[in-house]
Amino acid sequence: MSEHELTMRAALVPAYGDPSVVTVGNVTRPTPGPGELLVRVKAASVSSGDARVRARRVPSGMGFLMRLALGWNAPRNPVLGTECAGVVEAVGADVTRFRVGDAVIVFRGAAMGAHAEYVCVRDDGPVAPKPAQLSWEESAALLFGGTTAMHYVRHGARVQRGERVLVVGASGAVGVAVVQLAHLDGAVVTAVCSAANADLARSLGASRVIDYTRDDFASGTETWDVIVDCVGNAPYARSRRALAPGGRLVRIVCGLGGQIASLWQGRRAGHRVIAGVAAERPEDVRALADLAAKGAYRAVLDATLPLERAAEAHARVDSGHKRGSVVLTLA
Ligand SMILES: NC(=O)c1ccc[n+]([C@@H]2O[C@H](COP(=O)([O-])OP(=O)(O)OC[C@H]3O[C@@H](n4cnc5c(N)ncnc54)[C@H](OP(=O)(O)O)[C@@H]3O)[C@@H](O)[C@H]2O)c1
């Protein structure tokens, strides 16, 4: 850091490890280039993606690729955070869509960096107006699960009106978004979650709930057109008997071997297995913001903590039992 550079507070992950590696310190504040906005962050989620990077806990077979992409011995960018909500503080040349003072939501995705006082984003990139009726915390938790759900429900499985959709892990950040989008698209949704989250799943659009601690969706005779596995415990071998003819299995949590096998798995039975990493599309960010502004899509908050307690936020995410999203607030 040179003496002329401005600094900002950020949650830092200087080494891979358990939540105790997370600290709060000062880093260089970004400056907006041509076509970029500088956003002052009000709230940012700590997602399962952040916890995976911090702990270097990736699906089987992905460790080598992840280290190459994110840093061999420590995260190359110690500031994690995939999504945030905040106010446009400054704009670079040629910015046309936003002005200083606009409230926005930003998806940083794999680039991360949202656990800080400022982020930059391209004017034509993954940024959209903040839904006016939502709090900063709620607005900061719309996009991690939301863009994943958009990718798999709309672009991947292409869920159709009237189809029966089973969502395994319906109460996590991804699951709550998948339930809502599938319901919005006219599907009849069955949620797999614990009894404590049954009312939540129904309130988001599930018409039925299967309590995973008592019943196994795969052991009966019922079938679904689409099964979305947000937990990683419903591979094709377990799910195939529960897939209707022409059914699609969406494996949101899937190792490298499973991703390769998905290219041919199930084809003989007339099924399709969809796996991989969700694409980051600016148009999905705008669509989610529009849906949220209309009250058709919402975030679910598990806990809200100040930036200084980022390590606690990581620990809550590591529990594997958060309900929706954990959000950090910044002054
Ligand atoms: N492929 C991609 O591009 C992509 C993108 C985003 C996320 N992901 C992955 O998707 C996964 C889900 O993400 P997330 O943020 O939604 O996770 P999360 O919020 O941490 O999920 C926690 C939820 O899972 C529920 N759960 C735990 N075990 C369960 C089980 N056996 N059956 C049903 N529900 C269960 C918990 O409910 P209880 O407390 O009731 O157990 C809790 O509400 C993560 O592994 C993440 O890395 C992949």
Coordinates of C-alpha atoms in Angstrom, one line a residue, residues 97-289:
R97 CA -27.0 3.5 -16.2
F98 CA -26.3 4.7 -12.6
R99 CA -25.6 7.9 -10.8
V100 CA -23.9 8.8 -7.6
G101 CA -26.3 8.2 -4.7
D102 CA -28.2 5.3 -6.4
A103 CA -28.9 2.3 -4.1
V104 CA -27.8 -0.9 -5.9
I105 CA -27.3 -4.6 -5.4
V106 CA -24.0 -6.1 -6.8
F107 CA -23.0 -9.7 -7.7
R108 CA -19.3 -10.1 -7.5
G109 CA -19.5 -13.9 -8.0
A110 CA -16.2 -15.7 -8.2
A111 CA -14.3 -12.4 -8.3
M112 CA -15.5 -11.9 -4.7
G113 CA -14.3 -8.8 -2.7
A114 CA -17.7 -7.8 -1.2
H115 CA -16.7 -8.1 2.5
A116 CA -15.3 -4.6 2.3
E117 CA -16.4 -1.0 2.6
Y118 CA -16.1 -0.5 -1.2
V119 CA -16.4 -2.6 -4.4
C120 CA -16.2 -1.6 -8.1
V121 CA -18.6 -3.1 -10.7
R122 CA -19.1 -2.4 -14.4
D123 CA -22.0 -0.2 -15.2
D124 CA -23.2 -2.8 -17.7
G125 CA -22.2 -5.7 -15.4
P126 CA -23.9 -7.6 -12.6
V127 CA -25.5 -4.6 -10.8
A128 CA -29.1 -3.6 -10.5
P129 CA -31.2 -1.1 -8.6
K130 CA -31.9 -2.1 -5.0
P131 CA -35.5 -3.1 -4.4
A132 CA -36.8 0.0 -2.6
Q133 CA -39.0 -1.8 0.0
L134 CA -36.2 -4.2 1.2
S135 CA -33.6 -3.5 3.9
W136 CA -29.9 -3.4 3.0
E137 CA -29.5 -6.8 4.7
E138 CA -32.4 -8.4 2.7
S139 CA -31.1 -6.8 -0.5
A140 CA -27.6 -8.1 0.1
A141 CA -28.9 -11.7 0.2
L142 CA -30.8 -11.9 -3.1
L143 CA -28.1 -12.9 -5.6
F144 CA -25.9 -15.8 -4.4
G145 CA -28.8 -18.3 -4.2
G146 CA -30.8 -16.3 -6.8
T147 CA -28.3 -16.4 -9.6
T148 CA -27.6 -20.1 -8.9
A149 CA -31.4 -20.8 -9.0
M150 CA -31.8 -18.8 -12.2
H151 CA -29.0 -20.8 -13.8
Y152 CA -30.4 -24.2 -12.9
V153 CA -34.1 -23.7 -12.9
R154 CA -34.4 -21.5 -16.0
H155 CA -31.3 -22.0 -18.1
G156 CA -30.5 -25.6 -17.1
A157 CA -33.6 -27.7 -16.3
R158 CA -35.9 -25.2 -18.0
V159 CA -38.7 -26.0 -15.5
Q160 CA -42.1 -25.8 -17.2
R161 CA -45.5 -24.8 -15.9
G162 CA -47.2 -27.8 -14.1
E163 CA -44.0 -29.8 -13.7
R164 CA -43.4 -31.5 -10.3
V165 CA -40.1 -30.2 -8.8
L166 CA -38.4 -31.7 -5.7
V167 CA -35.9 -29.4 -4.0
V168 CA -33.5 -31.2 -1.6
G169 CA -32.1 -28.7 0.9
A170 CA -34.9 -26.2 0.4
S171 CA -34.0 -24.1 3.5
G172 CA -30.4 -23.0 2.5
A173 CA -29.6 -19.8 0.5
V174 CA -29.8 -21.7 -2.8
G175 CA -32.8 -23.8 -1.8
V176 CA -35.0 -20.9 -0.8
A177 CA -34.3 -19.3 -4.2
V178 CA -34.9 -22.5 -6.1
V179 CA -38.2 -23.1 -4.4
Q180 CA -39.4 -19.5 -5.2
L181 CA -38.3 -19.5 -8.8
A182 CA -39.7 -23.0 -9.6
H183 CA -43.0 -21.9 -7.9
L184 CA -43.0 -18.6 -9.9
D185 CA -42.5 -20.6 -13.1
G186 CA -45.7 -22.6 -12.4
A187 CA -44.1 -25.8 -11.0
V188 CA -45.7 -27.8 -8.2
V189 CA -42.9 -27.8 -5.6
T190 CA -42.0 -30.4 -3.0
A191 CA -39.4 -29.2 -0.4
V192 CA -37.1 -31.6 1.4
C193 CA -36.0 -29.9 4.7
S194 CA -36.3 -30.5 8.4
A195 CA -39.6 -30.0 10.2
A196 CA -38.4 -26.7 11.7
N197 CA -38.2 -25.2 8.2
A198 CA -41.4 -26.7 6.9
D199 CA -43.4 -23.4 7.4
L200 CA -40.7 -21.4 5.7
A201 CA -40.7 -23.7 2.7
R202 CA -44.5 -23.5 2.4
S203 CA -44.4 -19.7 2.7
L204 CA -42.0 -19.6 -0.3
G205 CA -44.3 -21.6 -2.5
A206 CA -43.7 -25.3 -1.7
S207 CA -47.0 -27.2 -1.7
R208 CA -45.6 -30.2 0.1
V209 CA -42.7 -30.8 2.5
I210 CA -40.8 -34.0 3.1
D211 CA -38.9 -34.0 6.5
Y212 CA -35.5 -35.5 5.6
T213 CA -34.9 -36.6 9.2
R214 CA -38.0 -39.0 9.0
D215 CA -38.6 -39.8 5.4
D216 CA -36.5 -40.6 2.3
F217 CA -37.9 -39.1 -0.9
A218 CA -36.1 -41.8 -2.9
S219 CA -37.6 -44.8 -1.1
G220 CA -41.2 -44.6 -2.2
T221 CA -43.0 -44.8 -5.6
E222 CA -43.5 -41.1 -6.2
T223 CA -41.7 -39.4 -9.0
W224 CA -40.8 -35.9 -10.0
D225 CA -40.0 -34.2 -13.4
V226 CA -37.1 -32.3 -11.9
I227 CA -35.0 -33.0 -8.7
V228 CA -32.7 -30.2 -7.6
D229 CA -30.1 -31.4 -5.1
C230 CA -28.8 -28.4 -3.2
V231 CA -27.1 -30.7 -0.5
G232 CA -25.0 -33.2 -2.4
N233 CA -26.7 -36.3 -1.2
A234 CA -28.9 -37.2 -4.1
P235 CA -26.7 -38.4 -6.9
Y236 CA -28.2 -40.2 -9.9
A237 CA -27.8 -43.7 -8.3
R238 CA -30.1 -42.5 -5.5
S239 CA -32.5 -40.3 -7.4
R240 CA -33.1 -42.2 -10.6
R241 CA -36.1 -44.2 -9.4
A242 CA -37.7 -40.9 -8.2
L243 CA -37.3 -39.3 -11.7
A244 CA -40.3 -39.4 -14.0
P245 CA -39.7 -40.2 -17.7
G246 CA -37.9 -37.3 -19.3
G247 CA -36.9 -36.2 -15.8
R248 CA -33.9 -34.0 -15.0
L249 CA -31.6 -34.3 -12.0
V250 CA -29.9 -31.0 -11.1
R251 CA -26.7 -31.7 -9.1
I252 CA -25.8 -28.3 -7.6
V253 CA -23.2 -29.9 -5.4
C254 CA -21.2 -32.3 -7.4
G255 CA -17.5 -33.4 -7.7
L256 CA -15.5 -33.5 -10.9
G257 CA -16.2 -37.2 -11.5
G258 CA -20.0 -36.6 -11.2
Q259 CA -19.7 -33.6 -13.5
I260 CA -18.0 -35.7 -16.2
A261 CA -20.5 -38.6 -15.7
S262 CA -23.4 -36.2 -16.1
L263 CA -22.6 -35.9 -19.8
W264 CA -24.0 -39.4 -20.4
Q265 CA -25.6 -40.5 -17.1
G266 CA -29.3 -41.4 -17.3
R267 CA -29.5 -41.0 -21.1
R268 CA -30.6 -44.6 -21.7
A269 CA -33.4 -44.2 -19.2
G270 CA -34.5 -40.9 -20.9
H271 CA -33.2 -38.8 -18.0
R272 CA -30.8 -35.9 -18.0
V273 CA -28.2 -35.0 -15.3
I274 CA -27.2 -31.3 -15.1
A275 CA -24.1 -30.3 -13.1
G276 CA -21.3 -27.8 -13.1
V277 CA -20.7 -24.3 -11.9
A278 CA -23.5 -21.7 -12.3
A279 CA -22.8 -19.1 -14.9
E280 CA -22.8 -15.4 -13.8
R281 CA -25.2 -13.4 -16.0
P282 CA -25.9 -9.6 -15.5
E283 CA -29.4 -10.2 -17.0
D284 CA -30.1 -12.7 -14.2
V285 CA -29.1 -10.1 -11.6
R286 CA -31.5 -7.5 -13.2
A287 CA -34.3 -10.1 -13.4
L288 CA -33.9 -11.0 -9.7
A289 CA -33.9 -7.3 -8.7

